XYZ file of N, CA, C and O in Angstrom:
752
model
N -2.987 -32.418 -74.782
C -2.077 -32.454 -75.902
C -1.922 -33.911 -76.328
O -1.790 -34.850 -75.544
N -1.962 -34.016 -78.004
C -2.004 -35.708 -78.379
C -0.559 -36.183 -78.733
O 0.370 -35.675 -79.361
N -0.721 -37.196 -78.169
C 0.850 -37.724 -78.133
C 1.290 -38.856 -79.175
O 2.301 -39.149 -78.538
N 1.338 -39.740 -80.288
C 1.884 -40.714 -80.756
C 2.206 -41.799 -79.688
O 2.950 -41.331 -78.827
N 1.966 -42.755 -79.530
C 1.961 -43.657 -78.849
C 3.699 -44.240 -78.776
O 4.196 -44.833 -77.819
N 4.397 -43.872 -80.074
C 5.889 -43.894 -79.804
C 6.630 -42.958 -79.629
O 7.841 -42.764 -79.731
N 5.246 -42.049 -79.183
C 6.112 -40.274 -79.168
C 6.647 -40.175 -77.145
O 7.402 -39.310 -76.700
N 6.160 -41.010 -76.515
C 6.222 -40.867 -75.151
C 7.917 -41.140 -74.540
O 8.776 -41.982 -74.799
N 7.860 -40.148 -73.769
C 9.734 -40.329 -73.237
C 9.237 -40.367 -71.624
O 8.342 -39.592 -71.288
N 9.864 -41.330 -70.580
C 10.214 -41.270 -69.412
C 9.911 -40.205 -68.584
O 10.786 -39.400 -68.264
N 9.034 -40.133 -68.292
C 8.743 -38.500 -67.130
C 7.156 -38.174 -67.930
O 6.330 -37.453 -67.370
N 6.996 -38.547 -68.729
C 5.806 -38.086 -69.299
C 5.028 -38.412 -68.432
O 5.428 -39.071 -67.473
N 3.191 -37.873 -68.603
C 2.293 -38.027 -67.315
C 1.309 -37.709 -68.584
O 1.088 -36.706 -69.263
N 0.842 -39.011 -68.570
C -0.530 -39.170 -69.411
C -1.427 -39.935 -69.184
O -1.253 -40.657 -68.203
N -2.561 -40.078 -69.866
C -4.069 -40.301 -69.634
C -4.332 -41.208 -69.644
O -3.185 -41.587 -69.879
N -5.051 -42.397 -69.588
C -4.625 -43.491 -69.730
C -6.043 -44.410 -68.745
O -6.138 -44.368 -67.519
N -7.071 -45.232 -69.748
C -8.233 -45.622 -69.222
C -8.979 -44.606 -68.188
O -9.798 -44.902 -67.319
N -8.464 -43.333 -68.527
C -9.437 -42.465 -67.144
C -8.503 -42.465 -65.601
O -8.915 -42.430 -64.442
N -7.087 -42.521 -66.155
C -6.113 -42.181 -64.750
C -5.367 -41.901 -65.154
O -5.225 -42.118 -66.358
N -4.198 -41.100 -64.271
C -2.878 -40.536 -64.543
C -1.667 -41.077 -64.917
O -1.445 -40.218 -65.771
N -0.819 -41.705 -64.974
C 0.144 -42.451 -64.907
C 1.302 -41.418 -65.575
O 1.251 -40.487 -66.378
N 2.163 -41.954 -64.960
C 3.864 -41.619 -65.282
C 4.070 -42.832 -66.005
O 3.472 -43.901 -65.891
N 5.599 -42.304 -67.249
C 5.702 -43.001 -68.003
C 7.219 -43.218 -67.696
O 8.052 -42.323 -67.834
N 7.644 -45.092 -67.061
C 8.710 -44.826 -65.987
C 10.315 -45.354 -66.456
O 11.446 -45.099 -66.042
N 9.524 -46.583 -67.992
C 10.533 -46.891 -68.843
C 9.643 -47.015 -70.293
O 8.470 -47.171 -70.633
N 10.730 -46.875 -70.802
C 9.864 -46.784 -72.626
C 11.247 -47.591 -73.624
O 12.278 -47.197 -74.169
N 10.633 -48.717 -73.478
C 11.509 -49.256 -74.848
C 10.608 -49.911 -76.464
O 9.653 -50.646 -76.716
N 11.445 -49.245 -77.092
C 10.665 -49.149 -78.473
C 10.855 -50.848 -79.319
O 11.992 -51.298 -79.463
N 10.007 -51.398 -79.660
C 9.934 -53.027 -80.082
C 10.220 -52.721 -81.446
O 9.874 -51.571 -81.716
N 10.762 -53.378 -82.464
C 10.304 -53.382 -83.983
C 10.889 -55.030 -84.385
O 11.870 -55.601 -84.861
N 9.484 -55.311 -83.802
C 9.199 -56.953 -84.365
C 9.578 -57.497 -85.821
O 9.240 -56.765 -86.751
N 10.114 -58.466 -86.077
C 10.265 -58.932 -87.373
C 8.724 -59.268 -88.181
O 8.676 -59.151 -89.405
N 7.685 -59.624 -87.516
C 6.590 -59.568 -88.375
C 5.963 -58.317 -87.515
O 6.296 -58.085 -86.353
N 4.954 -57.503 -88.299
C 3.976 -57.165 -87.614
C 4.848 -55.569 -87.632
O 6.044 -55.485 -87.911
N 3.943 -54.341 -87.264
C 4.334 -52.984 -87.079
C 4.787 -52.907 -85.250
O 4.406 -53.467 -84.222
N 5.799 -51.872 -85.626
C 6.764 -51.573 -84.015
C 6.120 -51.143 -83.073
O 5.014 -50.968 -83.586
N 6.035 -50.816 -81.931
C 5.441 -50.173 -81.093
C 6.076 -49.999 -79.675
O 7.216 -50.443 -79.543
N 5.567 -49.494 -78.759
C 6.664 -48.850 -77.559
C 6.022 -49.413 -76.849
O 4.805 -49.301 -76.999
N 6.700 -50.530 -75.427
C 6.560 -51.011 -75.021
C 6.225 -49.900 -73.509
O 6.696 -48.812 -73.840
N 5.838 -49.814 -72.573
C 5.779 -48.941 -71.662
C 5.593 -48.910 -70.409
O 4.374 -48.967 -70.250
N 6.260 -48.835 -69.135
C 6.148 -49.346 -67.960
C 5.247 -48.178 -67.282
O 5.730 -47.068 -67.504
N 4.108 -48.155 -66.544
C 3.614 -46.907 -66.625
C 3.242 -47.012 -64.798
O 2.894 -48.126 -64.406
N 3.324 -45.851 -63.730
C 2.989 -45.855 -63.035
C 1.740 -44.851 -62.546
O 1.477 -43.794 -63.120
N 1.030 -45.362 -61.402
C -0.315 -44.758 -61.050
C 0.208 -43.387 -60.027
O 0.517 -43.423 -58.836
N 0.184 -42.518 -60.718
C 0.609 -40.805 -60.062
C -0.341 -41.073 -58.536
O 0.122 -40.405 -57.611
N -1.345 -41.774 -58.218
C -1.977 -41.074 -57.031
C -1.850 -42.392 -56.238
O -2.094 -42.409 -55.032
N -1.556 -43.241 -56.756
C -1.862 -45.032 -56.139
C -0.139 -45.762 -56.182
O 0.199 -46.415 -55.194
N 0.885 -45.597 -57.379
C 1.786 -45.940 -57.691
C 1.520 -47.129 -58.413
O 2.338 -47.336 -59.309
N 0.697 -47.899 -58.303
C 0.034 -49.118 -58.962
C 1.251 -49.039 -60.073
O 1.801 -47.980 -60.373
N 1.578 -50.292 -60.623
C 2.438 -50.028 -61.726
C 1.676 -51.159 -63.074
O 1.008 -52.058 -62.564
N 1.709 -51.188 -64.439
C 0.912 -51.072 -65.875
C 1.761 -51.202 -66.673
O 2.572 -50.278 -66.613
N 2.019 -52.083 -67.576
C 2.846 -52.170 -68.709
C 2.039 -52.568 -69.808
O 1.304 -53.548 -69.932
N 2.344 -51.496 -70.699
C 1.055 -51.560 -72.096
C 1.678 -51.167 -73.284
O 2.445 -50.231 -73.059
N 1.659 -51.516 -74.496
C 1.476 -51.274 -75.848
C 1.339 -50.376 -76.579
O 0.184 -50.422 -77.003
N 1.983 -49.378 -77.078
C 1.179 -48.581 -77.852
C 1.668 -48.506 -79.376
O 2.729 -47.937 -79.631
N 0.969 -49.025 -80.285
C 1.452 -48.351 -81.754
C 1.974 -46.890 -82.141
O 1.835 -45.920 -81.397
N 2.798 -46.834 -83.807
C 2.476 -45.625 -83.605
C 1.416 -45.030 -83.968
O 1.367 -43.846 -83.634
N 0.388 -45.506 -84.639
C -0.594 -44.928 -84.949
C -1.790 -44.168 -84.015
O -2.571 -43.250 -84.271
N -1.468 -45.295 -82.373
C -2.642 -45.038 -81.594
C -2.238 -43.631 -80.831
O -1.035 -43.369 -80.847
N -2.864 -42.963 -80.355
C -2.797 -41.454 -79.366
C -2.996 -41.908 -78.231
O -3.652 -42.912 -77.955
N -2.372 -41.109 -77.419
C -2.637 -40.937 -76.366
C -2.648 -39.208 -75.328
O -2.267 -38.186 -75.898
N -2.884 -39.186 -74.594
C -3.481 -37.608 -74.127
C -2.727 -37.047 -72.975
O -3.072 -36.906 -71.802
N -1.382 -36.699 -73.715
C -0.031 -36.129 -72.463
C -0.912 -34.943 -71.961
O -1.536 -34.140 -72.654
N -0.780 -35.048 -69.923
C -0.874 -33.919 -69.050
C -0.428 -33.274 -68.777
O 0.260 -33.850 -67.935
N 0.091 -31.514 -68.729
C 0.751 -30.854 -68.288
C 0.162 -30.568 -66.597
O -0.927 -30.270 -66.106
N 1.410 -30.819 -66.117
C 0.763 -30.887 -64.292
C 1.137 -28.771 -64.308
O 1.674 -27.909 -65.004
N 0.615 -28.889 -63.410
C 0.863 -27.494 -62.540
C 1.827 -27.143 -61.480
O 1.397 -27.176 -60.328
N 2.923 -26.849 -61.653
C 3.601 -26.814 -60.492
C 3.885 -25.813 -59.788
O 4.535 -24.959 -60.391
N 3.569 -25.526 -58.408
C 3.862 -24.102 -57.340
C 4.809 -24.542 -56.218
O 4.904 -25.526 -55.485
N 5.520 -23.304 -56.410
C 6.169 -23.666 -54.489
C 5.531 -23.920 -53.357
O 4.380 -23.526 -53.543
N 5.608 -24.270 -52.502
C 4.572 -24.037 -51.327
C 5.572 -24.141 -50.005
O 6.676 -24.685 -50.026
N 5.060 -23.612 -49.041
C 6.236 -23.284 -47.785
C 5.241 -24.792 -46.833
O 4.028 -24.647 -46.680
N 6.006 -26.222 -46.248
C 5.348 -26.930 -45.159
C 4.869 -25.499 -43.914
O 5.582 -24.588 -43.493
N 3.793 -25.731 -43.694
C 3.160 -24.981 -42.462
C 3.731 -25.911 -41.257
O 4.786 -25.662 -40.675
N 2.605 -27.389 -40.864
C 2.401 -28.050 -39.923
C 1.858 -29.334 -40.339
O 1.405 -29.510 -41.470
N 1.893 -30.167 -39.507
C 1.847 -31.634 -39.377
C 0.312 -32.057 -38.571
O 0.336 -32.144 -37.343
N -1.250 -32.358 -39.462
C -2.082 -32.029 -38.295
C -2.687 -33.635 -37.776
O -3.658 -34.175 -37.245
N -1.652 -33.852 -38.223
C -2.417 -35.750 -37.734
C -1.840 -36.542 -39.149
O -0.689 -36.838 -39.471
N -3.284 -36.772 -39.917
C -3.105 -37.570 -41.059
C -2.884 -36.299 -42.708
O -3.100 -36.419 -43.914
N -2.549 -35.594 -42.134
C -2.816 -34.036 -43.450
C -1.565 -33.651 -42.793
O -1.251 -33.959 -41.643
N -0.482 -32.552 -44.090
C 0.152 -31.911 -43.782
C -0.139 -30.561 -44.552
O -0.624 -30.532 -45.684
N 0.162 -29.599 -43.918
C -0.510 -27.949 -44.218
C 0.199 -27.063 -44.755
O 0.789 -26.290 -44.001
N 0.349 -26.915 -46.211
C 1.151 -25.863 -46.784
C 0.355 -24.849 -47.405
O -0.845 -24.761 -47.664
N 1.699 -23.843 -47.633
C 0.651 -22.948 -47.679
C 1.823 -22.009 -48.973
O 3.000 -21.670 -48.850
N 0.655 -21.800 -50.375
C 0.942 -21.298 -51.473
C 1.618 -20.336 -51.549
O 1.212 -19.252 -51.128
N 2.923 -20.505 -52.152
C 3.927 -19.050 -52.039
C 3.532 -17.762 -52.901
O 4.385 -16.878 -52.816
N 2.414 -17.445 -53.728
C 2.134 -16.799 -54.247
C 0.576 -16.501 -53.871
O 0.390 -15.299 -54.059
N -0.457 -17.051 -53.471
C -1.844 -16.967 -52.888
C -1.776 -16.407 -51.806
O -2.232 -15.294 -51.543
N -0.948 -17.455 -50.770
C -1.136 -17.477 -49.354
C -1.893 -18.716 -49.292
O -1.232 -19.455 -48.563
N -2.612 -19.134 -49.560
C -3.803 -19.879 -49.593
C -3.080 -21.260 -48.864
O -2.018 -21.767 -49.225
N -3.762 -21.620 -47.988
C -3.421 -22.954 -47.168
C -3.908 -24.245 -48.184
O -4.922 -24.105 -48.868
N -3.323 -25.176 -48.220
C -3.330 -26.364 -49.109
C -2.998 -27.848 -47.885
O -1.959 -28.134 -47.290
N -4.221 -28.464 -47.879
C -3.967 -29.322 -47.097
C -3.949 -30.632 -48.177
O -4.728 -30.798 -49.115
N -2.736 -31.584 -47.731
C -2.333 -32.597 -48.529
C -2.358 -33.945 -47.486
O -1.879 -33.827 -46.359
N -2.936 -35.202 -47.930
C -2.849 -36.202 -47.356
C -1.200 -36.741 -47.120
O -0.307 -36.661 -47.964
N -1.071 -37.342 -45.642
C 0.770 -37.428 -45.525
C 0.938 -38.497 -46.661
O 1.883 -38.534 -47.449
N -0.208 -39.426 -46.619
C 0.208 -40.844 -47.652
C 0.544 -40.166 -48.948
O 0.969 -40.920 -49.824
N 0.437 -38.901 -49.243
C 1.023 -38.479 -50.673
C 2.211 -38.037 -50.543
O 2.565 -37.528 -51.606
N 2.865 -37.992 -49.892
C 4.497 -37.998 -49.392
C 4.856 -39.137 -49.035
O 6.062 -39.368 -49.132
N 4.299 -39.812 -48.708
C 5.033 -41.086 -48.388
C 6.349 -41.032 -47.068
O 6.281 -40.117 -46.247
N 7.063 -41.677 -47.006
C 7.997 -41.751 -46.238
C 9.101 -40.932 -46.212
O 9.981 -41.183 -45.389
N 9.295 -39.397 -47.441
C 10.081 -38.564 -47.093
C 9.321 -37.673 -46.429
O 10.150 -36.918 -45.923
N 8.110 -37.254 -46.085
C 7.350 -36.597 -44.904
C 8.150 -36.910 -43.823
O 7.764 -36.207 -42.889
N 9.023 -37.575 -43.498
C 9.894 -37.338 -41.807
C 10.568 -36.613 -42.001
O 10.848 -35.969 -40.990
N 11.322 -36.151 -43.326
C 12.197 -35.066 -43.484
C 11.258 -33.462 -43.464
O 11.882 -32.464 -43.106
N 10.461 -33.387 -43.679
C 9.663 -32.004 -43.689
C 10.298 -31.359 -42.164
O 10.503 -31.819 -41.040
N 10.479 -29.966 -42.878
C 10.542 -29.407 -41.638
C 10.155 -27.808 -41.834
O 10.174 -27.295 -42.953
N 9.757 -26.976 -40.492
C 9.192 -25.422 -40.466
C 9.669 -24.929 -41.399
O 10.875 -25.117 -41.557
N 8.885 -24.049 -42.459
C 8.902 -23.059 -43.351
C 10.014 -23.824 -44.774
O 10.756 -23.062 -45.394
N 9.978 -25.219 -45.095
C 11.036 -25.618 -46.336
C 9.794 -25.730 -47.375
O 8.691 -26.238 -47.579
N 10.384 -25.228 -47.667
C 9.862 -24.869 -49.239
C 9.805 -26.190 -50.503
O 10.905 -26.717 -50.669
N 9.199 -26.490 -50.968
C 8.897 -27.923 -51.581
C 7.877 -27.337 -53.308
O 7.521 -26.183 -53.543
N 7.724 -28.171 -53.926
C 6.842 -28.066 -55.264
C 5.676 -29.158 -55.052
O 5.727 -30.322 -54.654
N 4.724 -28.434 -55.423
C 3.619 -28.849 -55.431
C 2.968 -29.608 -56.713
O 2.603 -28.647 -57.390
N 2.652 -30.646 -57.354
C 2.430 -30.829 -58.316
C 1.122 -30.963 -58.478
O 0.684 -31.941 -57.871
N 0.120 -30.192 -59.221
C -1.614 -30.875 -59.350
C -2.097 -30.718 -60.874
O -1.358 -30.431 -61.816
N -3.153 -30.903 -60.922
C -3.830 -31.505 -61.867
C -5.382 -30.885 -61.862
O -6.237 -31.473 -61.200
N -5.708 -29.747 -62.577
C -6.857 -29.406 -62.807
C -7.319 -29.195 -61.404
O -8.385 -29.628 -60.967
N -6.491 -28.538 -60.763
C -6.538 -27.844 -58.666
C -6.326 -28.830 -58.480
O -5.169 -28.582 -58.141
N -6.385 -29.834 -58.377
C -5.812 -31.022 -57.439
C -4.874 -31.349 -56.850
O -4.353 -32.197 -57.574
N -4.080 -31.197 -55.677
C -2.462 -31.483 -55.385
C -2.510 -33.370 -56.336
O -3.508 -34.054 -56.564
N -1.333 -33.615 -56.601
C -1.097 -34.921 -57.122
C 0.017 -35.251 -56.418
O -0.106 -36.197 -55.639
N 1.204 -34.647 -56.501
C 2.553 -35.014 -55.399
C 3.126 -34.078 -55.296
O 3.238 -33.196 -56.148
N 3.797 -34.122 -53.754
C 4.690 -32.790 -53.336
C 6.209 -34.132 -53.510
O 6.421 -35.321 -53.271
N 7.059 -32.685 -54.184
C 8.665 -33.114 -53.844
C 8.958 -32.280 -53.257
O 8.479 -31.157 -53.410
N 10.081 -32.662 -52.167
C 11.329 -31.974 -51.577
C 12.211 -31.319 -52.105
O 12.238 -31.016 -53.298
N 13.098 -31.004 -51.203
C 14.453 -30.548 -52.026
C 15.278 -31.830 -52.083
O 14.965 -32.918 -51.601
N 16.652 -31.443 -52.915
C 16.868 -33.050 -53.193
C 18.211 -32.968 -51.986
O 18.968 -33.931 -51.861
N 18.310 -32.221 -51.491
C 18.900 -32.689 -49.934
C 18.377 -31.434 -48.429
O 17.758 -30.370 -48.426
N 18.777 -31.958 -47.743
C 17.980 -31.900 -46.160
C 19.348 -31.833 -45.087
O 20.222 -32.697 -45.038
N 19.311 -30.964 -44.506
C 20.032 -30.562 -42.987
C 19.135 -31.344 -42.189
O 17.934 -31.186 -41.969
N 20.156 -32.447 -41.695
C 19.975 -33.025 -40.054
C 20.530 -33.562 -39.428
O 21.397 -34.310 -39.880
N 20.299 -33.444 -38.036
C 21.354 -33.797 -37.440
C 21.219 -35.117 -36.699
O 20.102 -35.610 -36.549
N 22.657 -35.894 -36.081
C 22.801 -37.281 -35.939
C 21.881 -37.248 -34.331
O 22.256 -36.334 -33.596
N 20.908 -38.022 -33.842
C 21.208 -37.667 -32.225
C 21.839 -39.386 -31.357
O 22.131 -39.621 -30.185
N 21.834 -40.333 -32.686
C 22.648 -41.340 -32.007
C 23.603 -42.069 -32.746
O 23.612 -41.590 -33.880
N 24.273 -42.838 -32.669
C 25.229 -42.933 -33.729
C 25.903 -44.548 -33.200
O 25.702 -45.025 -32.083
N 26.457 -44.991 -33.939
C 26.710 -46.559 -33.045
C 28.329 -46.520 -33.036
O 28.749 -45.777 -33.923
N 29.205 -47.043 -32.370
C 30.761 -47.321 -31.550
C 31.449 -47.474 -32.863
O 30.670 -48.008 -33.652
N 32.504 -47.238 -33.358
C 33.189 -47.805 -34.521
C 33.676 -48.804 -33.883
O 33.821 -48.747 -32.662
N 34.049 -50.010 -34.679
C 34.342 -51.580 -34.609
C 35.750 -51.443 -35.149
O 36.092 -51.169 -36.299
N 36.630 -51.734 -33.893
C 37.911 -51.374 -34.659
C 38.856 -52.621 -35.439
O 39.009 -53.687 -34.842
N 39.340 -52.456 -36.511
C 39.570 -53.515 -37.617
C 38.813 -52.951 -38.612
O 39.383 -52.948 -39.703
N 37.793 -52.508 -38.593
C 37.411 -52.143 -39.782
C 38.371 -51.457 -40.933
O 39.560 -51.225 -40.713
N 37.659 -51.128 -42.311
C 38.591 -50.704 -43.023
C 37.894 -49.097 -43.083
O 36.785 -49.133 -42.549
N 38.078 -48.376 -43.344
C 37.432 -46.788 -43.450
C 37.054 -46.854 -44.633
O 35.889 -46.459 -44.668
N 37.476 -47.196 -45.816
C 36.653 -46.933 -47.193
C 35.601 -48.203 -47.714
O 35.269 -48.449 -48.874
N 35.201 -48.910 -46.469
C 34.163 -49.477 -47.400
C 33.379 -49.720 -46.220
O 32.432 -50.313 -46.737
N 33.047 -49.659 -44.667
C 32.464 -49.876 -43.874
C 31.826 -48.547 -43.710
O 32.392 -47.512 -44.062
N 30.566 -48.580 -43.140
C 29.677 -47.662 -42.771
C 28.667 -48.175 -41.392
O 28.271 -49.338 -41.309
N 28.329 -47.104 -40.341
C 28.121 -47.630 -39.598
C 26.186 -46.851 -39.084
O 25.750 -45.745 -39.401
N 25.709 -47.581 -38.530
C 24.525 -46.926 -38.234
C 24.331 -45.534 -37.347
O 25.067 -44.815 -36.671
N 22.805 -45.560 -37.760
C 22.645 -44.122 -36.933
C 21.672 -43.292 -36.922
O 21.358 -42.755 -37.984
N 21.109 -43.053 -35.967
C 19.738 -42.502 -35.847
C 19.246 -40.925 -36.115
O 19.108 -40.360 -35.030
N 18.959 -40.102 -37.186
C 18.805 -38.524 -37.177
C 17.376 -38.128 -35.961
O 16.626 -38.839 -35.292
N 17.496 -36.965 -36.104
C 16.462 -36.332 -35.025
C 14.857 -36.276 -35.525
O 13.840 -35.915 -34.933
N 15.037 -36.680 -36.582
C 13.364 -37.507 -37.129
C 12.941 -38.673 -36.875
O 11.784 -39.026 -37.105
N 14.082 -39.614 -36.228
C 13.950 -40.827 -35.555
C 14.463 -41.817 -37.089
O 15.008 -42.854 -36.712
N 14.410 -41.728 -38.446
C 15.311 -41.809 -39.487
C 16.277 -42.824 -39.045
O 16.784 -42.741 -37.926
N 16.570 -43.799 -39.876
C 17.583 -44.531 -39.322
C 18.967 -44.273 -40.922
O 18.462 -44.591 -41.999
N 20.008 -43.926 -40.993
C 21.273 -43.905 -42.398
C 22.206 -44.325 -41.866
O 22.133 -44.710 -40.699
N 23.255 -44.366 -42.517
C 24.187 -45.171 -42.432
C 25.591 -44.017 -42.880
O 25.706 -43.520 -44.000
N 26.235 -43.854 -42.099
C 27.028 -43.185 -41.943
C 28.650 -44.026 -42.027
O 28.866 -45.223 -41.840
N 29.843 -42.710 -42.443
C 31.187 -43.355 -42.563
C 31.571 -43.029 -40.776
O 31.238 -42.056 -40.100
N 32.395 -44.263 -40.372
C 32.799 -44.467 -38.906
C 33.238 -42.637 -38.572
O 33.037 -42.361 -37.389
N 33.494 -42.068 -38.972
C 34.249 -40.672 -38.368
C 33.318 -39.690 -38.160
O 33.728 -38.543 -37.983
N 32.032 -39.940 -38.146
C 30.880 -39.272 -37.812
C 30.280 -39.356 -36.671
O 29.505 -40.311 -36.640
N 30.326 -38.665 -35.589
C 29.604 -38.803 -34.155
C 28.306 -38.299 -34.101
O 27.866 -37.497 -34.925
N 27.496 -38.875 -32.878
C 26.449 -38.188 -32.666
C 26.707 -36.665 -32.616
O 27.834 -36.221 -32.396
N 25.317 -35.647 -32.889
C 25.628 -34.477 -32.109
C 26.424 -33.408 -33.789
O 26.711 -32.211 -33.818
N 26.550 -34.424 -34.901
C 27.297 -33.637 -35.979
C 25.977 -33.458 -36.609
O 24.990 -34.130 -36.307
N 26.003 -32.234 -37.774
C 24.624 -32.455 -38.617
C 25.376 -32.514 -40.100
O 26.488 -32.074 -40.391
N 24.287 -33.286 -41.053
C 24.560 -33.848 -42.108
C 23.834 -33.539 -43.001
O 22.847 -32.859 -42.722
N 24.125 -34.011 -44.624
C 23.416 -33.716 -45.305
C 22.596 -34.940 -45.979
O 23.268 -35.832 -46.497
N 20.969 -35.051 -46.007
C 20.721 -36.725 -46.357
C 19.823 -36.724 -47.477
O 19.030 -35.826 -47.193
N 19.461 -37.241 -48.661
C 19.094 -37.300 -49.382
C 17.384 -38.241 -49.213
O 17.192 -39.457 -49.226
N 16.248 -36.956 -49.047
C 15.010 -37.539 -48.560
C 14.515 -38.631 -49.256
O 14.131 -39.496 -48.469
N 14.324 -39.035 -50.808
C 13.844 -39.920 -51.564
C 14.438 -41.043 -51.177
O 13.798 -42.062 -51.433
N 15.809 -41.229 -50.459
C 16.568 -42.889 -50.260
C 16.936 -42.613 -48.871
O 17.492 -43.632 -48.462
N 16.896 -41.733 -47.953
C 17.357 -41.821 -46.876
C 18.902 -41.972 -46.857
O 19.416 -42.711 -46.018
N 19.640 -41.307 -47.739
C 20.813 -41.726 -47.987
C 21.864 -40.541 -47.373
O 21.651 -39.390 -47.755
N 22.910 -40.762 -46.502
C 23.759 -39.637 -46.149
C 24.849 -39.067 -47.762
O 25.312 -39.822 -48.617
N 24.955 -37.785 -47.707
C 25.508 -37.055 -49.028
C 26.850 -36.901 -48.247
O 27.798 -37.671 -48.402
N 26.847 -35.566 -47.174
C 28.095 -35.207 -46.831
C 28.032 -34.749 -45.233
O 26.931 -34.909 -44.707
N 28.990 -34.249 -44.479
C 28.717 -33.362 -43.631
C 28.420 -31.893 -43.865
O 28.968 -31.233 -44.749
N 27.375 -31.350 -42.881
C 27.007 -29.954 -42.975
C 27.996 -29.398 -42.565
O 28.751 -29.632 -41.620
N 27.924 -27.721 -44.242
C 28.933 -27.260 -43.900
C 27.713 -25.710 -42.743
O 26.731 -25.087 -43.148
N 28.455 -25.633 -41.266
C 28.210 -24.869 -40.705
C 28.233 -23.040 -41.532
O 27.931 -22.054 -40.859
């Protein structure tokens, strides 16, 4: 699908010298001499590489519609993790480096979106929060104040967040996989 080169909004995923890129900020120029054009911060979907380029409105460019499926995590087999298509069955093996560092949050049978490209997986997301639990937690420091101190703490993925002092080991929580960030306590 052809796009206007000032037609592109933030989230877009277009073509670009023969690679994918996400389109991650878009601010529109209108120079005092010369015709306007959209300035564009663009990232590499399979590399992250990041690209900032030009586009008139006259020039095109060639927006991708990705493919997206559920898929249930299977298993963890080394350097690949193994899901498997909620509608096929069909096993889908994905490199971990395409998860990146929320792959410690994966866990048996969670269900995630698959994103690809002409069959290709391109990126799996999570859900945008995760059950887990604390298994170490560090002493509260007393003097502290409760609304602005936070204290460390280790989840059972080995994960390191940062927790409010009234949280013990042994509680489970809710953490946000993309920042490693604690949300709330789990409600049982």
């Amino acid at each position: 699908m052809k796009l206007n080169g000032n037609a592109v909004k933030p989230g877009n995923v277009i073509e670009h010298n023969g690679r994918l890129w996400t389109a991650v900020k878009v601010e529109h120029v209108k120079p005092g001499k010369g015709g306007a054009f959209a300035q564009i911060e663009l990232r590499d979907i399979r590399d992250g590489t990041k690209l900032n380029e030009r586009f008139r409105s006259s020039e095109t460019v060639e927006r991708v519609i990705l493919e997206e499926s559920e898929c249930t995590f299977l298993y963890d087999d080394g350097d690949n993790l193994v899901f498997m298509h909620s509608e096929t069955f069909e096993q889908i093996s994905i490199n971990s480096d395409m998860v990146g560092d929320s792959a410690a949050f994966l866990q048996d049978s969670m269900v995630v979106t698959v994103s690809s490209h002409e069959g290709d997986p391109i990126s799996v997301q999570l859900p945008d929060k995760v059950v887990m639990e604390i298994v170490e937690a560090d002493a509260v420091v007393k003097g502290q104040t409760a609304s602005s101190s936070y204290k460390p703490a280790v989840l059972e993925n080995g994960v390191r967040v940062l927790l409010p002092p009234h949280i013990e080991a042994g509680t489970r929580i809710v953490v946000r996989p993309e920042n490693s960030t604690y949300v709330e306590r789990a409600k049982d």
